[in-house]
Structures are given as C-alpha cells and as structure tokens.
C-alpha cells in the first residue's frame, strides 16, 4: 500500500527511529481512565511518549494514545526537520495532491454490518473522571459537501450513547457544521464515516483549519508527496483511507438533538457546551488485527499540538503581510490556545505593539501576547520569561484592550468577551547592554567533552 502507514507500521517506524518514544504496557488494563492517567502522569514528569495498551480488558483491540503528543515525534513521522515544520505548510497548502481510489485496502479485511459493529464493545475509553461517559476522540469525521461533494475531514468529540448511537458536538461555524446545517435545511441526514487509526500525516491534515472547499485528503497527499489511497465505505457513499484501522459508518440525524457532555476540554475544564447532534451508526469496516487509536483529550500536549503547526503558519503568514519583521510565533502549551509568543526583529519603536494588536485581532482565542526580540527562542518558555524579567517595564510595555470578543470556553470570560493583554518585552532601540557570551571554540570543546563524558 505504498508508503502510507497504519498504526502498527507507525509504531515499528518509531521504535526504529525514536526508540525512547514508545511506551508499551504489556499487562492487561481497564479501558477506562488508564490511558489518560498514564499520559498525564508522564506529562507531570516532562515526558510525552506514545502509550500502547497492548491488552485491554474485554476487547481484542489494543489501544494507542498520545501518538501526536510531541512536536519532535510529529516532525519525524511527517518526515521534515522540526525547525521547518511550520514553514512547510506554505508548500503543502498550495500543492494539493488528489487522492487515488484503489481496488482494495487493509481496512476492508472485515466488513461489520448491523450488530457486528457494537460501539459498547469497542475499547472506547472513559477519559476524565467527570466526563459524561465514553468518548471517541481520535476519530476523523469524513463527510461530503451536500452541494459540491467535496470531502471534509475534522474532529469532533463523540459520546457513546448505545451500541449504534453517538452524541456529538461539532465545532459551531466549522466546515462539517456547515455541511450538516445545509443537509438539515433540506430535511436530510448527512452520511459520515468515522475513521480511526490512520497515518499520522492524515491526523495532522485533518486538524488543519483551511478555507472552505479544500479537501484535507489532498493536504495529506501534499505532505506525503504521494496520492492518499482511498476505498469506498461498505454502507455509505464516503471514501476513506485504505490503510485505516477501523471505520464506523453512519449518518448525522436531521432535526435530532440530545444532551451530550460534559467533557474535559482543551482549557483543562469540563464543559457541557455542545451542538447536541446525534449520529446513528449502521456498520463499518476494520483490519482483522485493528488497533484502536485514542487522542488524549483535554489540556494535553496531544490535543493542543494536533493543529498547532498549521495554526502557527496561518497566523505568522498573516502577521508578516503587515509586519514583515516578525520572525516566528509560538503558542506555548501552558497557555492552552490563549497565549502566544511573538519574535520580531524590531525596526521602530511601537512596532511590537503594532504586531501584538494585529495578532489580538486575528485570533480571537488569544488573550495574552508577549513580544520579544529575535535573539530569544519563543519555543523556550523559560527564555521568553527571561526576556520579560530583563527587558520589560510594566508602565510602558503593557496595554489592555477591554471586553473583546473571545472563545466561549475560557472560563474567566464574561458574556463572550475577555480583556486582552499585550506585553512588549523587546529592548529599546538605544539599548546599551550586552548579553554575556561564550567563545565559539569553547562551546565546541564543551560539546565534544559532553559527547564523550556527558551521558550521566
Ligand atoms: Mn475543512
């Protein structure tokens, strides 16, 4: 099947290229809470490996979670150097590669019709203690535009309501929500495939926020440099990746709404906000030796990183149209989607505030911007806070925009608005202080010594 990797092949690739990045648990464990607990325990310890639950009680499918929990790992799996990950989106989004329909794929090994697919028997986990139930989090929802037929890939949280029923919250104003709304306006259900376990490239492509009409399968093709191979579903007219592990087929019911949630969200809080849609499941397909892929939800690296590189590219591109001296932007994990660090080569006084104002207007999620000089690495939070410690004066370097439109999941927001804060931690242009330096020769010698003796 060409170079597209299912989950088993992805794990084998990682164990070869990043051996410390896969944590296998061979002991039988419960499907509920354990995967999530492991990922959060590891994060407390500054680690974020892929977690493989090889034996899950009551299921013949192993469970893999936190696959996308590290930028280094994702760059390796996509096949680009980490520093180029953000910039490469410029090529990927402009050189889309159409899919290729193939005769047969591993996902078609077993057809699941009727009762052969029972959602309650899959190892779909209960994640957080205060979630409403078990949730599919790593499922890519694929649907075709009811007018144009263009496929859309996106994520949604999906609560298991019964053997063939899911409660779902769509991102309101997202592309899928638009498809569902247009189908519903004609009284029609919308067919959807829920694709579980694909090449990590497809996972990242599905998280991209693009203009309407862009087929995320074609982004995946651009990222891989080869057409994504797709096959038709067994019971609905939707095409899915041939190498997928498991596909659940069904339709979003027109005019039906049911309570869904609460569920632990990216903010680190549990929320019951939901579009309250319902998916009726008809059947599906799977590999004989399928692996169930979970995405660790909530305030986890994996959840926050899936769409991050593309978002940083989009924000940077727009900022640079107006302020070309902006070098890079970084959304730190600690700020969930609400904090952004900006690096620029300052040419004029007031330029950092100009860039910060633009960013606050561009991304309604952002409520804190810190602008630093181009000698500060914005991907290193400690360095950004060092710049704040040594270059920032609160009376001149701060401004606040009160009561601005914001993301509704911010628990501190008031009536959908939030105060927005910008901090200018750049040096004044007439700055006279020099950072201490280490001679290049000494640095090279230190690196040599560490290579010999530094493996403590
Ligand atoms: Mn889309």
Short mmCIF file of C-alpha atoms and ligand atoms in Angstrom, two decimals:
data_model
loop_
_atom_site.label_atom_id
_atom_site.label_comp_id
_atom_site.label_asym_id
_atom_site.label_seq_id
_atom_site.Cartn_x
_atom_site.Cartn_y
_atom_site.Cartn_z
CA UNK A 1 0.00 0.00 0.00
CA UNK A 2 2.77 2.40 -0.89
CA UNK A 3 4.28 4.41 1.91
CA UNK A 4 1.12 5.09 3.93
CA UNK A 5 1.41 3.60 7.39
CA UNK A 6 -1.26 2.13 9.61
CA UNK A 7 -0.74 2.30 13.38
CA UNK A 8 1.28 -0.93 13.59
CA UNK A 9 3.70 0.26 10.90
CA UNK A 10 3.87 3.72 12.55
CA UNK A 11 4.89 2.15 15.88
CA UNK A 12 7.52 -0.01 14.16
CA UNK A 13 8.91 3.08 12.39
CA UNK A 14 9.10 4.99 15.70
CA UNK A 15 10.72 2.10 17.56
CA UNK A 16 13.40 2.15 14.89
CA UNK A 17 13.95 5.92 14.64
CA UNK A 18 12.96 7.30 18.09
CA UNK A 19 13.29 4.28 20.37
CA UNK A 20 12.56 6.11 23.64
CA UNK A 21 9.31 7.47 22.24
CA UNK A 22 7.07 4.39 22.56
CA UNK A 23 5.90 3.14 25.95
CA UNK A 24 4.31 -0.31 25.83
CA UNK A 25 2.19 -1.60 28.72
CA UNK A 26 2.04 -5.41 28.35
CA UNK A 27 -0.15 -6.01 31.42
CA UNK A 28 -3.93 -6.24 30.96
CA UNK A 29 -5.56 -2.92 31.96
CA UNK A 30 -9.05 -1.46 32.16
CA UNK A 31 -10.21 0.54 29.12
CA UNK A 32 -11.47 3.41 31.29
CA UNK A 33 -9.23 6.26 32.55
CA UNK A 34 -5.91 4.32 32.49
CA UNK A 35 -4.55 5.59 29.14
CA UNK A 36 -5.44 9.19 30.06
CA UNK A 37 -3.97 8.78 33.56
CA UNK A 38 -0.71 7.41 32.12
CA UNK A 39 -0.34 10.32 29.68
CA UNK A 40 -0.99 12.93 32.39
CA UNK A 41 1.41 11.20 34.84
CA UNK A 42 4.10 11.18 32.15
CA UNK A 43 3.48 14.86 31.32
CA UNK A 44 3.98 15.73 35.00
CA UNK A 45 7.39 14.15 34.57
CA UNK A 46 8.13 16.16 31.39
CA UNK A 47 7.67 13.14 29.11
CA UNK A 48 5.22 12.55 26.29
CA UNK A 49 5.75 9.14 24.62
CA UNK A 50 3.18 7.24 22.57
CA UNK A 51 1.38 4.94 25.01
CA UNK A 52 0.44 1.45 23.80
CA UNK A 53 -2.02 -0.53 25.91
CA UNK A 54 -1.36 -3.97 24.45
CA UNK A 55 -4.13 -5.80 26.34
CA UNK A 56 -7.35 -4.03 27.23
CA UNK A 57 -9.87 -5.92 29.32
CA UNK A 58 -12.90 -7.07 27.32
CA UNK A 59 -11.51 -6.14 23.90
CA UNK A 60 -9.49 -7.81 21.17
CA UNK A 61 -8.12 -4.42 20.04
CA UNK A 62 -5.01 -2.84 21.59
CA UNK A 63 -5.29 0.89 22.30
CA UNK A 64 -2.74 3.52 21.28
CA UNK A 65 -2.87 7.08 22.64
CA UNK A 66 -0.73 10.24 22.64
CA UNK A 67 0.67 9.49 19.17
CA UNK A 68 0.76 13.23 18.38
CA UNK A 69 1.93 14.29 21.85
CA UNK A 70 5.33 15.66 20.79
CA UNK A 71 6.42 18.09 18.07
CA UNK A 72 9.71 16.24 17.56
CA UNK A 73 7.85 12.96 17.01
CA UNK A 74 5.35 14.51 14.59
CA UNK A 75 8.13 16.12 12.53
CA UNK A 76 9.87 12.72 12.38
CA UNK A 77 6.66 10.95 11.31
CA UNK A 78 5.89 13.58 8.67
CA UNK A 79 9.50 13.44 7.52
CA UNK A 80 10.60 17.08 7.95
CA UNK A 81 13.21 18.67 10.25
CA UNK A 82 11.45 20.11 13.32
CA UNK A 83 12.51 23.74 12.65
CA UNK A 84 10.89 23.55 9.18
CA UNK A 85 7.58 22.05 10.31
CA UNK A 86 5.66 25.34 10.47
CA UNK A 87 7.11 26.86 7.30
CA UNK A 88 6.36 23.77 5.16
CA UNK A 89 2.64 24.43 5.40
CA UNK A 90 3.10 27.11 2.72
CA UNK A 91 4.01 24.37 0.20
CA UNK A 92 1.55 21.79 1.44
CA UNK A 93 -1.46 24.09 1.18
CA UNK A 94 -0.59 25.25 -2.33
CA UNK A 95 0.45 21.90 -3.85
CA UNK A 96 -2.52 19.70 -3.08
CA UNK A 97 -2.29 16.11 -4.32
CA UNK A 98 -5.59 14.41 -5.34
CA UNK A 99 -6.48 11.03 -3.85
CA UNK A 100 -6.30 7.74 -5.74
CA UNK A 101 -9.11 5.20 -5.41
CA UNK A 102 -7.69 1.71 -5.07
CA UNK A 103 -9.39 -1.66 -5.54
CA UNK A 104 -8.81 -2.99 -2.07
CA UNK A 105 -7.28 -1.88 1.23
CA UNK A 106 -6.42 -3.38 4.64
CA UNK A 107 -9.39 -1.60 6.25
CA UNK A 108 -11.73 -3.77 4.13
CA UNK A 109 -10.49 -7.06 5.62
CA UNK A 110 -13.60 -7.36 7.83
CA UNK A 111 -16.99 -5.81 7.00
CA UNK A 112 -19.10 -5.03 10.05
CA UNK A 113 -22.79 -4.94 9.25
CA UNK A 114 -25.63 -4.42 11.68
CA UNK A 115 -24.90 -5.85 15.12
CA UNK A 116 -21.36 -6.86 14.14
CA UNK A 117 -20.43 -3.29 14.99
CA UNK A 118 -21.33 -2.57 18.61
CA UNK A 119 -19.85 0.68 19.93
CA UNK A 120 -20.12 -0.51 23.53
CA UNK A 121 -17.80 -3.45 22.76
CA UNK A 122 -15.00 -1.36 21.23
CA UNK A 123 -12.25 -0.25 23.69
CA UNK A 124 -13.51 3.35 23.58
CA UNK A 125 -12.32 4.80 26.88
CA UNK A 126 -13.85 6.96 29.55
CA UNK A 127 -11.18 9.67 29.86
CA UNK A 128 -11.69 12.12 32.73
CA UNK A 129 -13.49 11.32 35.98
CA UNK A 130 -16.16 13.97 35.37
CA UNK A 131 -16.86 13.21 31.68
CA UNK A 132 -20.43 12.14 30.89
CA UNK A 133 -19.27 8.80 29.51
CA UNK A 134 -17.01 7.08 26.98
CA UNK A 135 -15.84 9.20 24.07
CA UNK A 136 -14.30 8.66 20.64
CA UNK A 137 -11.62 11.37 20.50
CA UNK A 138 -9.24 10.22 17.75
CA UNK A 139 -11.94 9.63 15.12
CA UNK A 140 -11.66 11.69 11.95
CA UNK A 141 -15.14 12.55 10.73
CA UNK A 142 -15.33 12.41 6.93
CA UNK A 143 -18.36 13.80 5.09
CA UNK A 144 -19.09 15.08 1.61
CA UNK A 145 -20.42 18.58 0.94
CA UNK A 146 -24.17 18.13 0.22
CA UNK A 147 -23.89 20.58 -2.72
CA UNK A 148 -20.41 20.14 -4.21
CA UNK A 149 -19.42 16.67 -2.95
CA UNK A 150 -16.05 17.92 -1.64
CA UNK A 151 -14.92 15.76 1.30
CA UNK A 152 -14.17 17.39 4.64
CA UNK A 153 -12.11 15.92 7.46
CA UNK A 154 -12.42 17.17 11.00
CA UNK A 155 -12.52 16.10 14.61
CA UNK A 156 -15.45 16.06 16.98
CA UNK A 157 -15.97 14.64 20.43
CA UNK A 158 -18.37 11.69 20.19
CA UNK A 159 -20.07 10.20 23.21
CA UNK A 160 -21.16 6.55 23.14
CA UNK A 161 -24.92 6.59 23.78
CA UNK A 162 -25.66 2.97 22.86
CA UNK A 163 -24.48 0.15 20.57
CA UNK A 164 -25.29 2.22 17.45
CA UNK A 165 -25.73 5.78 18.70
CA UNK A 166 -23.30 8.64 19.31
CA UNK A 167 -23.90 12.08 20.80
CA UNK A 168 -21.66 14.64 19.14
CA UNK A 169 -20.64 18.28 19.41
CA UNK A 170 -19.49 19.89 16.15
CA UNK A 171 -17.32 22.99 16.15
CA UNK A 172 -20.01 25.58 15.50
CA UNK A 173 -19.09 27.57 12.36
CA UNK A 174 -16.69 24.78 11.25
CA UNK A 175 -16.92 23.18 7.80
CA UNK A 176 -18.64 19.99 8.98
CA UNK A 177 -21.17 22.00 10.96
CA UNK A 178 -21.89 23.90 7.72
CA UNK A 179 -22.37 20.59 5.79
CA UNK A 180 -24.69 19.26 8.49
CA UNK A 181 -26.68 22.51 8.61
CA UNK A 182 -27.20 22.61 4.82
CA UNK A 183 -28.30 18.94 4.72
CA UNK A 184 -30.61 19.53 7.66
CA UNK A 185 -32.22 22.58 5.99
CA UNK A 186 -33.47 20.11 3.32
CA UNK A 187 -34.60 17.61 5.95
CA UNK A 188 -31.76 15.23 5.03
CA UNK A 189 -29.40 13.22 7.19
CA UNK A 190 -25.68 13.59 6.41
CA UNK A 191 -23.62 10.43 5.86
CA UNK A 192 -20.41 10.35 7.88
CA UNK A 193 -17.51 7.95 8.21
CA UNK A 194 -15.58 7.98 11.48
CA UNK A 195 -12.04 6.92 10.62
CA UNK A 196 -9.97 5.56 13.49
CA UNK A 197 -6.24 4.92 13.19
CA UNK A 198 -4.50 6.34 10.13
CA UNK A 199 -1.05 7.54 9.08
CA UNK A 200 -0.15 10.43 11.42
CA UNK A 201 0.06 12.68 8.36
CA UNK A 202 -3.69 12.25 7.87
CA UNK A 203 -4.23 13.02 11.57
CA UNK A 204 -2.39 16.34 11.20
CA UNK A 205 -4.02 17.19 7.85
CA UNK A 206 -7.47 16.60 9.38
CA UNK A 207 -6.71 19.17 12.09
CA UNK A 208 -5.86 21.92 9.58
CA UNK A 209 -8.14 24.96 9.52
CA UNK A 210 -8.42 25.78 5.84
CA UNK A 211 -10.66 27.84 3.62
CA UNK A 212 -13.95 26.10 2.71
CA UNK A 213 -13.73 23.73 -0.26
CA UNK A 214 -10.22 22.46 0.49
CA UNK A 215 -10.17 18.66 0.74
CA UNK A 216 -7.94 17.69 3.68
CA UNK A 217 -7.15 14.33 1.99
CA UNK A 218 -5.32 16.37 -0.66
CA UNK A 219 -3.33 18.19 2.04
CA UNK A 220 -2.26 14.78 3.37
CA UNK A 221 -1.21 13.87 -0.17
CA UNK A 222 0.89 17.03 -0.39
CA UNK A 223 2.51 16.29 2.98
CA UNK A 224 3.42 12.74 1.91
CA UNK A 225 4.24 13.73 -1.68
CA UNK A 226 2.02 10.90 -2.95
CA UNK A 227 -1.71 10.46 -3.51
CA UNK A 228 -3.63 9.20 -0.49
CA UNK A 229 -5.12 5.80 -1.38
CA UNK A 230 -8.84 5.62 -0.59
CA UNK A 231 -11.55 2.97 -0.74
CA UNK A 232 -15.36 3.28 -0.58
CA UNK A 233 -17.15 2.57 2.69
CA UNK A 234 -19.25 -0.61 2.95
CA UNK A 235 -22.64 1.01 3.59
CA UNK A 236 -22.40 4.73 2.71
CA UNK A 237 -21.07 6.85 -0.15
CA UNK A 238 -17.97 8.15 1.63
CA UNK A 239 -14.33 7.42 0.72
CA UNK A 240 -11.86 6.57 3.49
CA UNK A 241 -8.10 5.91 3.68
CA UNK A 242 -7.36 2.35 2.52
CA UNK A 243 -4.78 1.86 5.28
CA UNK A 244 -7.13 2.87 8.17
CA UNK A 245 -7.50 0.55 11.15
CA UNK A 246 -11.25 0.89 11.73
CA UNK A 247 -14.12 2.81 10.12
CA UNK A 248 -17.51 3.46 11.72
CA UNK A 249 -20.26 4.33 9.22
CA UNK A 250 -23.43 6.23 9.94
CA UNK A 251 -25.35 9.45 9.49
CA UNK A 252 -25.97 12.66 11.40
CA UNK A 253 -29.72 12.73 12.05
CA UNK A 254 -31.53 15.82 10.75
CA UNK A 255 -33.58 17.66 13.35
CA UNK A 256 -32.49 15.46 16.27
CA UNK A 257 -30.81 16.98 19.34
CA UNK A 258 -29.88 15.25 22.58
CA UNK A 259 -27.85 16.20 25.62
CA UNK A 260 -24.16 15.47 25.20
CA UNK A 261 -21.36 16.07 27.70
CA UNK A 262 -19.94 17.37 29.93
CA UNK A 263 -16.48 16.53 28.65
CA UNK A 264 -12.94 17.62 29.60
CA UNK A 265 -11.83 20.27 27.11
CA UNK A 266 -8.55 21.89 25.99
CA UNK A 267 -8.84 24.56 28.68
CA UNK A 268 -8.39 21.91 31.39
CA UNK A 269 -12.02 22.31 32.46
CA UNK A 270 -15.08 20.15 31.96
CA UNK A 271 -17.79 21.71 29.78
CA UNK A 272 -21.33 20.85 28.75
CA UNK A 273 -21.41 23.32 25.83
CA UNK A 274 -22.44 21.25 22.81
CA UNK A 275 -24.21 21.44 19.44
CA UNK A 276 -26.05 18.27 20.70
CA UNK A 277 -26.15 16.39 17.35
CA UNK A 278 -26.72 12.64 17.07
CA UNK A 279 -25.05 10.06 14.79
CA UNK A 280 -26.87 6.79 14.04
CA UNK A 281 -24.36 4.04 13.21
CA UNK A 282 -25.09 1.40 10.51
CA UNK A 283 -21.89 -0.61 10.41
CA UNK A 284 -18.29 -0.29 9.33
CA UNK A 285 -15.06 -1.98 8.34
CA UNK A 286 -11.84 -2.93 10.10
CA UNK A 287 -8.49 -4.60 9.72
CA UNK A 288 -8.52 -8.10 11.15
CA UNK A 289 -5.75 -7.08 13.61
CA UNK A 290 -7.02 -3.49 14.04
CA UNK A 291 -5.58 -1.12 16.65
CA UNK A 292 -7.86 1.42 18.32
CA UNK A 293 -6.43 4.97 18.25
CA UNK A 294 -7.37 7.38 21.01
CA UNK A 295 -6.36 11.05 21.16
CA UNK A 296 -5.71 12.09 24.75
CA UNK A 297 -8.20 14.95 25.19
CA UNK A 298 -8.41 17.97 27.49
CA UNK A 299 -5.38 20.03 28.42
CA UNK A 300 -2.92 17.51 26.96
CA UNK A 301 0.04 18.07 24.64
CA UNK A 302 -1.52 15.81 22.05
CA UNK A 303 -4.84 17.63 21.88
CA UNK A 304 -3.15 21.04 21.81
CA UNK A 305 -0.45 20.09 19.28
CA UNK A 306 -2.53 18.38 16.57
CA UNK A 307 -3.46 21.61 14.82
CA UNK A 308 -0.67 23.79 16.17
CA UNK A 309 1.92 23.86 13.37
CA UNK A 310 -0.69 24.78 10.76
CA UNK A 311 -2.23 27.41 13.02
CA UNK A 312 1.17 28.97 13.72
CA UNK A 313 1.84 29.04 9.98
CA UNK A 314 -1.51 30.73 9.26
CA UNK A 315 -1.02 33.36 11.99
CA UNK A 316 2.61 34.04 11.04
CA UNK A 317 1.74 34.44 7.36
CA UNK A 318 -0.98 36.98 8.10
CA UNK A 319 1.16 38.90 10.61
CA UNK A 320 4.07 39.15 8.17
CA UNK A 321 1.87 40.60 5.44
CA UNK A 322 1.72 43.76 7.58
CA UNK A 323 4.82 43.48 9.78
CA UNK A 324 7.48 41.62 7.73
CA UNK A 325 9.99 41.85 10.59
CA UNK A 326 8.03 39.23 12.59
CA UNK A 327 10.24 36.11 12.63
CA UNK A 328 8.15 33.46 14.37
CA UNK A 329 5.19 32.82 16.65
CA UNK A 330 4.71 30.14 19.27
CA UNK A 331 1.65 29.04 21.24
CA UNK A 332 3.06 27.56 24.47
CA UNK A 333 1.31 24.57 25.99
CA UNK A 334 0.91 26.38 29.33
CA UNK A 335 -1.36 28.96 27.68
CA UNK A 336 -3.61 26.33 26.05
CA UNK A 337 -4.91 28.28 22.96
CA UNK A 338 -4.90 31.61 24.83
CA UNK A 339 -1.24 32.72 24.97
CA UNK A 340 1.05 33.50 22.04
CA UNK A 341 4.73 34.50 21.98
CA UNK A 342 5.94 36.62 19.06
CA UNK A 343 9.53 37.06 17.95
CA UNK A 344 10.49 40.05 15.79
CA UNK A 345 13.49 42.00 14.57
CA UNK A 346 12.48 45.41 15.84
CA UNK A 347 12.99 48.29 13.38
CA UNK A 348 10.89 51.03 15.01
CA UNK A 349 9.68 51.84 18.48
CA UNK A 350 5.99 50.90 18.71
CA UNK A 351 6.38 48.05 16.20
CA UNK A 352 5.92 45.30 18.85
CA UNK A 353 2.63 46.87 19.91
CA UNK A 354 1.59 47.08 16.26
CA UNK A 355 2.26 43.34 15.81
CA UNK A 356 0.53 42.47 19.11
CA UNK A 357 -2.60 44.44 18.15
CA UNK A 358 -2.78 42.67 14.79
CA UNK A 359 -2.46 39.26 16.46
CA UNK A 360 -5.19 40.01 19.01
CA UNK A 361 -7.46 40.91 16.09
CA UNK A 362 -6.50 37.84 14.03
CA UNK A 363 -7.00 35.13 16.61
CA UNK A 364 -9.97 35.56 18.95
CA UNK A 365 -8.63 32.77 21.21
CA UNK A 366 -5.54 34.80 22.17
CA UNK A 367 -5.76 36.88 25.35
CA UNK A 368 -2.05 37.36 26.11
CA UNK A 369 0.68 38.27 23.61
CA UNK A 370 4.33 38.61 24.66
CA UNK A 371 6.61 40.16 22.03
CA UNK A 372 10.36 39.51 22.25
CA UNK A 373 13.46 40.30 20.16
CA UNK A 374 14.81 37.87 17.58
CA UNK A 375 17.63 36.70 19.88
CA UNK A 376 15.04 35.00 22.11
CA UNK A 377 13.79 31.50 21.22
CA UNK A 378 10.00 31.68 21.52
CA UNK A 379 9.72 27.89 21.64
CA UNK A 380 11.55 28.00 25.00
CA UNK A 381 9.16 29.41 27.55
CA UNK A 382 11.92 29.99 30.08
CA UNK A 383 13.76 32.23 27.60
CA UNK A 384 10.61 34.28 26.98
CA UNK A 385 10.15 34.78 30.73
CA UNK A 386 13.86 35.75 30.98
CA UNK A 387 13.28 38.45 28.36
CA UNK A 388 10.29 39.61 30.39
CA UNK A 389 12.48 39.70 33.51
CA UNK A 390 15.28 41.76 31.94
CA UNK A 391 13.77 43.88 29.13
CA UNK A 392 10.24 44.71 30.21
CA UNK A 393 8.91 47.71 32.11
CA UNK A 394 5.25 47.36 33.04
CA UNK A 395 4.28 51.04 32.81
CA UNK A 396 5.41 51.45 29.18
CA UNK A 397 5.41 47.89 27.88
CA UNK A 398 1.79 46.95 28.64
CA UNK A 399 -1.57 47.60 27.10
CA UNK A 400 -5.01 46.14 27.67
CA UNK A 401 -7.99 46.01 25.32
CA UNK A 402 -11.10 45.56 27.47
CA UNK A 403 -14.19 43.50 26.61
CA UNK A 404 -13.09 41.97 23.30
CA UNK A 405 -14.82 39.02 21.57
CA UNK A 406 -13.20 35.75 22.73
CA UNK A 407 -13.56 31.97 22.81
CA UNK A 408 -16.54 30.91 24.88
CA UNK A 409 -14.72 28.04 26.58
CA UNK A 410 -12.48 30.46 28.51
CA UNK A 411 -13.94 30.00 32.00
CA UNK A 412 -12.87 33.52 33.00
CA UNK A 413 -14.64 35.20 30.07
CA UNK A 414 -17.61 37.45 30.68
CA UNK A 415 -20.60 37.33 28.28
CA UNK A 416 -18.36 36.06 25.47
CA UNK A 417 -15.78 38.79 25.98
CA UNK A 418 -12.37 38.90 27.58
CA UNK A 419 -9.75 41.57 28.31
CA UNK A 420 -6.74 41.20 26.01
CA UNK A 421 -3.23 41.87 27.29
CA UNK A 422 -0.07 42.61 25.31
CA UNK A 423 3.43 42.78 26.81
CA UNK A 424 6.32 44.34 24.88
CA UNK A 425 9.48 42.64 26.19
CA UNK A 426 11.75 43.94 23.41
CA UNK A 427 14.82 46.11 24.04
CA UNK A 428 14.57 49.83 23.33
CA UNK A 429 16.42 50.70 20.10
CA UNK A 430 19.06 52.66 22.08
CA UNK A 431 19.75 49.70 24.42
CA UNK A 432 23.38 49.58 25.59
CA UNK A 433 23.65 46.27 27.47
CA UNK A 434 25.43 43.22 26.13
CA UNK A 435 24.45 39.60 26.88
CA UNK A 436 27.34 37.60 28.25
CA UNK A 437 28.93 35.38 25.62
CA UNK A 438 30.90 32.14 25.42
CA UNK A 439 33.66 31.87 22.77
CA UNK A 440 32.71 29.58 19.84
CA UNK A 441 35.84 27.48 20.33
CA UNK A 442 34.99 26.88 23.99
CA UNK A 443 31.43 25.95 23.10
CA UNK A 444 32.65 23.43 20.52
CA UNK A 445 35.10 21.97 23.06
CA UNK A 446 32.31 21.70 25.65
CA UNK A 447 30.10 19.87 23.15
CA UNK A 448 32.95 17.44 22.42
CA UNK A 449 33.53 16.79 26.12
CA UNK A 450 29.81 16.21 26.69
CA UNK A 451 29.66 13.77 23.78
CA UNK A 452 32.46 11.79 25.48
CA UNK A 453 31.52 12.05 29.17
CA UNK A 454 28.11 13.68 29.43
CA UNK A 455 25.88 10.58 29.31
CA UNK A 456 25.36 10.52 33.10
MN1 LIG B 1 -12.25 21.66 6.08
#
